[in-house]
mmCIF file of C-alpha atoms and ligand atoms in Angstrom:
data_model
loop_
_atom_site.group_PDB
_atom_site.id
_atom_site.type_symbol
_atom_site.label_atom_id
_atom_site.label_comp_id
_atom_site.label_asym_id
_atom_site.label_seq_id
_atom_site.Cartn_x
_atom_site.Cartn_y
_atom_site.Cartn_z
ATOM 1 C CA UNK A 681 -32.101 -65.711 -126.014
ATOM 2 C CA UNK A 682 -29.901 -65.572 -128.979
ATOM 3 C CA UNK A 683 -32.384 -63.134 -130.435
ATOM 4 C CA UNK A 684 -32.522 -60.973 -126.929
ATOM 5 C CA UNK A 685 -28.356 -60.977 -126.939
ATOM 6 C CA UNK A 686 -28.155 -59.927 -130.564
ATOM 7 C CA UNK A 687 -30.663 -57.036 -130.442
ATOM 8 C CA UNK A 688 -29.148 -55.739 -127.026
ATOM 9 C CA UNK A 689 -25.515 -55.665 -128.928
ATOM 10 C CA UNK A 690 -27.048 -53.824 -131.816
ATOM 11 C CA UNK A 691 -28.569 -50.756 -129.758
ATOM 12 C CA UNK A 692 -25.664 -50.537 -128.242
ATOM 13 C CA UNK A 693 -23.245 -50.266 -131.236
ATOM 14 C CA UNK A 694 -22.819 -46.702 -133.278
ATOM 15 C CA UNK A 695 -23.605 -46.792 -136.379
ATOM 16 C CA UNK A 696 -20.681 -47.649 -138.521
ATOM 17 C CA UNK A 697 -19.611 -50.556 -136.573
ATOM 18 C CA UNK A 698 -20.164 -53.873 -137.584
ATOM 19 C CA UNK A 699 -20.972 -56.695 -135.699
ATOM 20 C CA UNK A 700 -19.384 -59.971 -136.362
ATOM 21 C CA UNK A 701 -20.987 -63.076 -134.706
ATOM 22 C CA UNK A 702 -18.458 -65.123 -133.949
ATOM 23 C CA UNK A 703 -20.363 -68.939 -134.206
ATOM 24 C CA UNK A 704 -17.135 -71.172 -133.388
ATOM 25 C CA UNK A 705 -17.936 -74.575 -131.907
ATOM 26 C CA UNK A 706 -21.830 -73.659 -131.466
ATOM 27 C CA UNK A 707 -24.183 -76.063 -133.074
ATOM 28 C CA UNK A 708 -25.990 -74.663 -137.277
ATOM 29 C CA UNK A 709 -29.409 -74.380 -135.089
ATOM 30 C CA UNK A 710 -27.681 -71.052 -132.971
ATOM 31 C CA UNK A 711 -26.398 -69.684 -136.114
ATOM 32 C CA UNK A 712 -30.031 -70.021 -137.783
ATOM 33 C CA UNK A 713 -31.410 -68.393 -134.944
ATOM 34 C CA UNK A 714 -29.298 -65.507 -135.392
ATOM 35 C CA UNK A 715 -29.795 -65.706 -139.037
ATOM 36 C CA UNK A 716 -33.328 -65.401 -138.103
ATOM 37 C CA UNK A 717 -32.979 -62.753 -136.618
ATOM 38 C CA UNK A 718 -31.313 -60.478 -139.529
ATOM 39 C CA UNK A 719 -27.169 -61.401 -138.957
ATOM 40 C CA UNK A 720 -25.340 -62.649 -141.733
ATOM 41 C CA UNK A 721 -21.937 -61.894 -141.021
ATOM 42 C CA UNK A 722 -20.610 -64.989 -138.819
ATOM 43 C CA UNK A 723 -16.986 -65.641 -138.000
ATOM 44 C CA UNK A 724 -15.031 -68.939 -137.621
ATOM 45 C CA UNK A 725 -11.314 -69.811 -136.201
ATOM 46 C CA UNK A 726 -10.931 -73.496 -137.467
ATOM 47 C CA UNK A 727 -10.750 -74.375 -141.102
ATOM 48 C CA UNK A 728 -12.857 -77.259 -141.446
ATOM 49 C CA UNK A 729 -15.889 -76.309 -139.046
ATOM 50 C CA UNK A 730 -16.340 -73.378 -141.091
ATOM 51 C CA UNK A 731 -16.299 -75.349 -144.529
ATOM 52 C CA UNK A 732 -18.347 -77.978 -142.837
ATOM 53 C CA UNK A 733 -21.017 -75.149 -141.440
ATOM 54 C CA UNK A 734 -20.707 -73.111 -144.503
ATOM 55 C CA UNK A 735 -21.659 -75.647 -147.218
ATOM 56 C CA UNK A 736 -24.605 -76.617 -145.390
ATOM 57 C CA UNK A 737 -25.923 -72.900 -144.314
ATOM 58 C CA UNK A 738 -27.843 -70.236 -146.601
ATOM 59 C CA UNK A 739 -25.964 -68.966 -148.977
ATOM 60 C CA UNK A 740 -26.486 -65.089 -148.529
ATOM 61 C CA UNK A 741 -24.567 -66.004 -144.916
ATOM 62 C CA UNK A 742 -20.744 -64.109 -145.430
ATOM 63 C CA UNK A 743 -17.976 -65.850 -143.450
ATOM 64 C CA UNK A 744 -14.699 -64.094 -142.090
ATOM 65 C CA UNK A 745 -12.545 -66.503 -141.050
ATOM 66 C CA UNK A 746 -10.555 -65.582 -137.303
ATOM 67 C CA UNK A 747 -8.526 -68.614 -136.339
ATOM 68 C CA UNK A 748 -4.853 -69.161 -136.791
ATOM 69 C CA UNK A 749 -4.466 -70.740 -140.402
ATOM 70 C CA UNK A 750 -2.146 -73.404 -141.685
ATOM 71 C CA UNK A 751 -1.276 -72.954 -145.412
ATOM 72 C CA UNK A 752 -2.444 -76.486 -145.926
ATOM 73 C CA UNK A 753 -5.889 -75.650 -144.588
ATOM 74 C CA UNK A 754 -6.823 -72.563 -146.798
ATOM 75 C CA UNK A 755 -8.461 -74.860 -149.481
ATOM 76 C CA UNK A 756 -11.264 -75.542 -146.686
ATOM 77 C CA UNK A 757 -11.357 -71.595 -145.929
ATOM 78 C CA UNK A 758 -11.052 -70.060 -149.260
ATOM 79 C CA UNK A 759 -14.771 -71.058 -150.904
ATOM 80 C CA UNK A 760 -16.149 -69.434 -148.158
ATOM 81 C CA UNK A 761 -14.931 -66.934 -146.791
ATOM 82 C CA UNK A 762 -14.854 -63.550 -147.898
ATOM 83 C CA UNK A 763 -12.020 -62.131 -145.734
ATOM 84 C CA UNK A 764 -9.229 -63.288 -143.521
ATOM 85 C CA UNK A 765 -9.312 -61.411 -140.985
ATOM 86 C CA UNK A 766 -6.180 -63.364 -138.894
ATOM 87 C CA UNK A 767 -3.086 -62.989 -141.254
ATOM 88 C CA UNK A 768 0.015 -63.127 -138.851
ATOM 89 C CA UNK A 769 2.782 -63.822 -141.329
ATOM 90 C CA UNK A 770 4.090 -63.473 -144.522
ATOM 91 C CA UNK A 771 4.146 -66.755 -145.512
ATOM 92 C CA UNK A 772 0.530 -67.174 -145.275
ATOM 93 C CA UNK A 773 -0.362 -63.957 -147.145
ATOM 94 C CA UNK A 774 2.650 -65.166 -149.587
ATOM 95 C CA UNK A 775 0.266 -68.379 -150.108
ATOM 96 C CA UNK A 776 -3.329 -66.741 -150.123
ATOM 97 C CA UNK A 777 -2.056 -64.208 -152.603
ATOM 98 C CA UNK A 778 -1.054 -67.812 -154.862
ATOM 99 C CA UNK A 779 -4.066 -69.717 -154.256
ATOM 100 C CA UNK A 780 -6.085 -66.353 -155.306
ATOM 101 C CA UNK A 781 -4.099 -66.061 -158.553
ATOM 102 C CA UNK A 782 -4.794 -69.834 -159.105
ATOM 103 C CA UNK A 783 -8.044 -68.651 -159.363
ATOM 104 C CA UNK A 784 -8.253 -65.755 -160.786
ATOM 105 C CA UNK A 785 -10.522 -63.953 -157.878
ATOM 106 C CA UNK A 786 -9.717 -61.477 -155.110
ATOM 107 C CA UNK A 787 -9.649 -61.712 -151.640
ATOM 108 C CA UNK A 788 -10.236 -58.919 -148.832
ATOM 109 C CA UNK A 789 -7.710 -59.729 -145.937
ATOM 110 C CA UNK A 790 -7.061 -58.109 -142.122
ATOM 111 C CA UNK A 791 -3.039 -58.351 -141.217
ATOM 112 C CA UNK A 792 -3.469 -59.326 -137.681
ATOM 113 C CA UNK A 793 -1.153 -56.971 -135.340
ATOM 114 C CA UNK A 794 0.574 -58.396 -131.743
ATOM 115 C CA UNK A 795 -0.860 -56.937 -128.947
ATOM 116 C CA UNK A 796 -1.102 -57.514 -125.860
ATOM 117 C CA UNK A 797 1.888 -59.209 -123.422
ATOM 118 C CA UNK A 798 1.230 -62.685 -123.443
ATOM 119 C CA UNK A 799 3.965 -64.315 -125.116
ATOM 120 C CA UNK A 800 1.748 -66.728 -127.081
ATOM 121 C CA UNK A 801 -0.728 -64.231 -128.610
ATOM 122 C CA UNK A 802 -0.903 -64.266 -132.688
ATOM 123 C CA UNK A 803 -0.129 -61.776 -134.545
ATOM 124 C CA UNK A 804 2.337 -59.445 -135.979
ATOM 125 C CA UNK A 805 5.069 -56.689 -134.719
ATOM 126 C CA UNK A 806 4.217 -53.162 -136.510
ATOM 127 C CA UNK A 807 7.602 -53.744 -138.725
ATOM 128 C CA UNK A 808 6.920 -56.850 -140.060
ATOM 129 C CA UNK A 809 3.397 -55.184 -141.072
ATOM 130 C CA UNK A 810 4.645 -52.376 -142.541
ATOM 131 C CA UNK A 811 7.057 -54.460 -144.963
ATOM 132 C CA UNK A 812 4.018 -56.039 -146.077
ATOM 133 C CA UNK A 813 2.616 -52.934 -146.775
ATOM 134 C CA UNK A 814 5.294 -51.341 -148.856
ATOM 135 C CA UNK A 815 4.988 -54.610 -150.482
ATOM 136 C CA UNK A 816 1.432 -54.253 -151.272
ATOM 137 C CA UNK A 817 1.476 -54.474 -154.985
ATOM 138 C CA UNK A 818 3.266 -57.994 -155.368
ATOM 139 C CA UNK A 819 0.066 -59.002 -153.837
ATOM 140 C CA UNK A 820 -2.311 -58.137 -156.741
ATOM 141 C CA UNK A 821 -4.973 -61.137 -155.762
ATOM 142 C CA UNK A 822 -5.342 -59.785 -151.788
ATOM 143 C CA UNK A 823 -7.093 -57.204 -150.898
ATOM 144 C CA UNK A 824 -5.857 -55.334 -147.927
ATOM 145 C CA UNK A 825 -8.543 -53.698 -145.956
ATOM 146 C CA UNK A 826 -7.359 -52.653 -142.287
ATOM 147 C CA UNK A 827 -5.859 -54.660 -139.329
ATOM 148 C CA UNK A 828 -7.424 -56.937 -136.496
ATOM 149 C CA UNK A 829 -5.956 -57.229 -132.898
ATOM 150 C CA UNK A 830 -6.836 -58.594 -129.962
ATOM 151 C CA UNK A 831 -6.045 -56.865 -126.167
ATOM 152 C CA UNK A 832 -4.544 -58.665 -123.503
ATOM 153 C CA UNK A 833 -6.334 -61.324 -121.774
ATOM 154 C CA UNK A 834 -6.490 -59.104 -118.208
ATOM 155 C CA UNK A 835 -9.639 -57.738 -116.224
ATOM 156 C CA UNK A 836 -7.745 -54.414 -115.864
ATOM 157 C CA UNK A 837 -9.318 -52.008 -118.341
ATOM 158 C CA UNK A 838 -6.579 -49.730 -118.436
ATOM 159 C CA UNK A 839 -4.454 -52.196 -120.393
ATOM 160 C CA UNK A 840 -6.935 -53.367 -122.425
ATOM 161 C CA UNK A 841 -7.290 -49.585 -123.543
ATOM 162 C CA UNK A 842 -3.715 -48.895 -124.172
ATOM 163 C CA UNK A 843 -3.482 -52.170 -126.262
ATOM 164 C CA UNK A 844 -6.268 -50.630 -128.168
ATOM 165 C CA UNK A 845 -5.328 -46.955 -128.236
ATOM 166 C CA UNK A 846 -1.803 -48.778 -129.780
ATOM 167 C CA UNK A 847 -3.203 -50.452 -132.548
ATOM 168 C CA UNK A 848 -6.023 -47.357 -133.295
ATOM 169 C CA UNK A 849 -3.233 -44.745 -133.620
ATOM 170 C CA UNK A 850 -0.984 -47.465 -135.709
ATOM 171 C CA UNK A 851 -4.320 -47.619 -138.140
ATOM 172 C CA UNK A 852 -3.726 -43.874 -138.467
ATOM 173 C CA UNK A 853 -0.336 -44.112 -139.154
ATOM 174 C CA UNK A 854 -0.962 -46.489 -141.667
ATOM 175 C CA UNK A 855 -3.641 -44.871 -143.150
ATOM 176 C CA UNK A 856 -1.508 -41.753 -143.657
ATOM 177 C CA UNK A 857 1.652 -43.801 -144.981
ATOM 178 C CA UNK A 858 0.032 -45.731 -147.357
ATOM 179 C CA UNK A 859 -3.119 -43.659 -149.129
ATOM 180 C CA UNK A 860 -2.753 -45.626 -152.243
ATOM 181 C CA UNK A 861 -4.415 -48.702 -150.215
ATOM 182 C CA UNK A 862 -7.885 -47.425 -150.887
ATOM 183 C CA UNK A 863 -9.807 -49.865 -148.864
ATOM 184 C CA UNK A 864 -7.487 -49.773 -146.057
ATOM 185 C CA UNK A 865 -10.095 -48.917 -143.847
ATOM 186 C CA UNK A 866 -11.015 -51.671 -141.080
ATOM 187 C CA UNK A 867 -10.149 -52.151 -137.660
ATOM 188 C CA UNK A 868 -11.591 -55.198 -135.978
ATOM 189 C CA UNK A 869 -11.014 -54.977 -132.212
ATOM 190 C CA UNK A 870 -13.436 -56.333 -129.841
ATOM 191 C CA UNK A 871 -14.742 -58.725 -128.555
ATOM 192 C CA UNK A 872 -17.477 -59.951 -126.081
ATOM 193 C CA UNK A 873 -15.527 -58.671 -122.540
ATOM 194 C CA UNK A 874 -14.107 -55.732 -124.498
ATOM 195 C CA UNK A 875 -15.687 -54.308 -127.172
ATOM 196 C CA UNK A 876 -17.062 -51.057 -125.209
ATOM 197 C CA UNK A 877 -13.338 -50.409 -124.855
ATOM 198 C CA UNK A 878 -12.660 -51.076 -128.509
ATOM 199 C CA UNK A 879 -15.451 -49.207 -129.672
ATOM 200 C CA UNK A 880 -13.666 -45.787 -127.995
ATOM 201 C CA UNK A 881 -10.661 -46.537 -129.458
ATOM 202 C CA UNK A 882 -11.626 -46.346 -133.789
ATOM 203 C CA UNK A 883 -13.186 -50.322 -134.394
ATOM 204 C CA UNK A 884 -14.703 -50.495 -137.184
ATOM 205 C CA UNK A 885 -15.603 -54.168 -136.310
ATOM 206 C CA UNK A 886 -16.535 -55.889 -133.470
ATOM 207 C CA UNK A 887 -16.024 -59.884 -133.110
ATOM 208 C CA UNK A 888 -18.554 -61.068 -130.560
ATOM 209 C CA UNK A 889 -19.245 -64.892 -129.767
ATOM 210 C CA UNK A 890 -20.140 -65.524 -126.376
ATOM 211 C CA UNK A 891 -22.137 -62.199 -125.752
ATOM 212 C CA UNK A 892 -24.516 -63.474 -128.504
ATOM 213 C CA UNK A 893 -24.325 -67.178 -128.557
ATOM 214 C CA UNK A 894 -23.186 -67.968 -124.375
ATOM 215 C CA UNK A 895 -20.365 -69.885 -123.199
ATOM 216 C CA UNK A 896 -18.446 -71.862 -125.440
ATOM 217 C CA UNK A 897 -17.955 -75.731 -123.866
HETATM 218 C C1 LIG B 2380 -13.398 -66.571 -130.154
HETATM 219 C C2 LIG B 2380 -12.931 -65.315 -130.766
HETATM 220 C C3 LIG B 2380 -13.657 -64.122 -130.623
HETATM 221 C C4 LIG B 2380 -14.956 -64.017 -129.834
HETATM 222 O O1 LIG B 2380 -14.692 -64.135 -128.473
HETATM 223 P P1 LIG B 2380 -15.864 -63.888 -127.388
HETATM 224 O O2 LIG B 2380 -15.121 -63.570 -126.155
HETATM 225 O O3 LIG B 2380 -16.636 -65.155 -127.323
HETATM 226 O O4 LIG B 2380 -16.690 -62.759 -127.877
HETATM 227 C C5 LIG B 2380 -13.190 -62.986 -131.252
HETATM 228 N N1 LIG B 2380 -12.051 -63.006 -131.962
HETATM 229 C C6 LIG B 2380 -11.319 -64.119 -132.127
HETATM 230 C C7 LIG B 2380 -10.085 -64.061 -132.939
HETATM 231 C C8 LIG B 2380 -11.726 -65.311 -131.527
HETATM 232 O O5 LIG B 2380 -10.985 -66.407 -131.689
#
């Protein structure tokens, strides 16, 4: 099934896109039966599941991590994972950026952008972003490579499409502000119940879980 779920997203993604399997609570056997069959870009939201998972799994397996991090947790994240893709303040970028120079390596990071109405939703207002941007170089350990959103939590397309169309033409802006960011090219919106949407409106990166893996208990 896994194998049926992944091959159905795949047609149906344009080239250019890639496809993030988001594995979060489902048991090592799913994630070796998508392994199986070719992935091995998996996502995780919760620090120690993906330290747990990742020691364990083959190695050529690259890890984003998703989830909303404490800066206490990012010694279970940092091993693994070769981008952040859910940094929604400056503090935590402010302590990636030391933990990286601690170590001498590099990291490729997504500033995660507030979308949506919800009042609880992650993620950051454009200003705040755009601080860290003009910022960039007191950051010489992170690597900034685009932004990640997520829509509002609604059945009603139309929303969902201006909460993407938002954060695409903010990309653009972005892109066009700040051209000394070389590798500021990413935009990872989508997921399972949206990514058609996202896909219209410039992702670069869909984050599927339950589209490929079924429902999360
Ligand atoms: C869980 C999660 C996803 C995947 O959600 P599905 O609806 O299962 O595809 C994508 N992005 C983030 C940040 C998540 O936490």
């Amino acid at each position: 099934m896994i194998n049926e779920n992944l091959q159905e997203v795949r047609n149906a993604l344009p080239q250019g896109v890639a496809l993030v399997a988001v594995s979060k609570f489902k048991p090592s056997e799913d994630i070796l039966e998508a392994y199986a069959a070719g992935q091995r870009l998996f996502a995780e939201s919760r620090p120690q599941e993906l330290a747990e998972k990742a020691a364990a799994l083959p190695k050529d397996i690259e890890w984003h991590f998703i989830g909303h991090l404490q800066t206490n947790k990012l010694k279970m994240v940092l091993p693994y994972a070769t981008m952040i893709q859910s940094v929604d303040s400056r503090h935590l970028l402010d302590a990636i950026e030391k933990a990286c120079a601690a170590e001498g390596r590099c990291i490729d990071v997504l500033l995660e952008m507030h979308l949506g109405a919800e009042e609880t939703k992650q993620g950051m207002p454009e200003e705040e972003i755009m601080d860290i941007l003009f910022d960039a170089e007191n950051y010489p350990h992170i690597r900034f490579r685009g932004l990640m959103g997520m829509a509002t939590n609604t059945p009603d397309a139309a929303t969902v499409e201006a909460d993407f169309s938002r954060i695409d033409s903010y990309m653009a802006y972005l892109v066009d502000t700040f051209p000394e960011l070389e590798s500021f090219d990413q935009l990872s919106i989508g997921m399972s119940g949206d990514w058609p949407i996202a896909v219209r409106n410039g992702s670069t990166m869909v984050r599927i879980g339950t589209a490929i893996f079924g429902n999360r208990n």
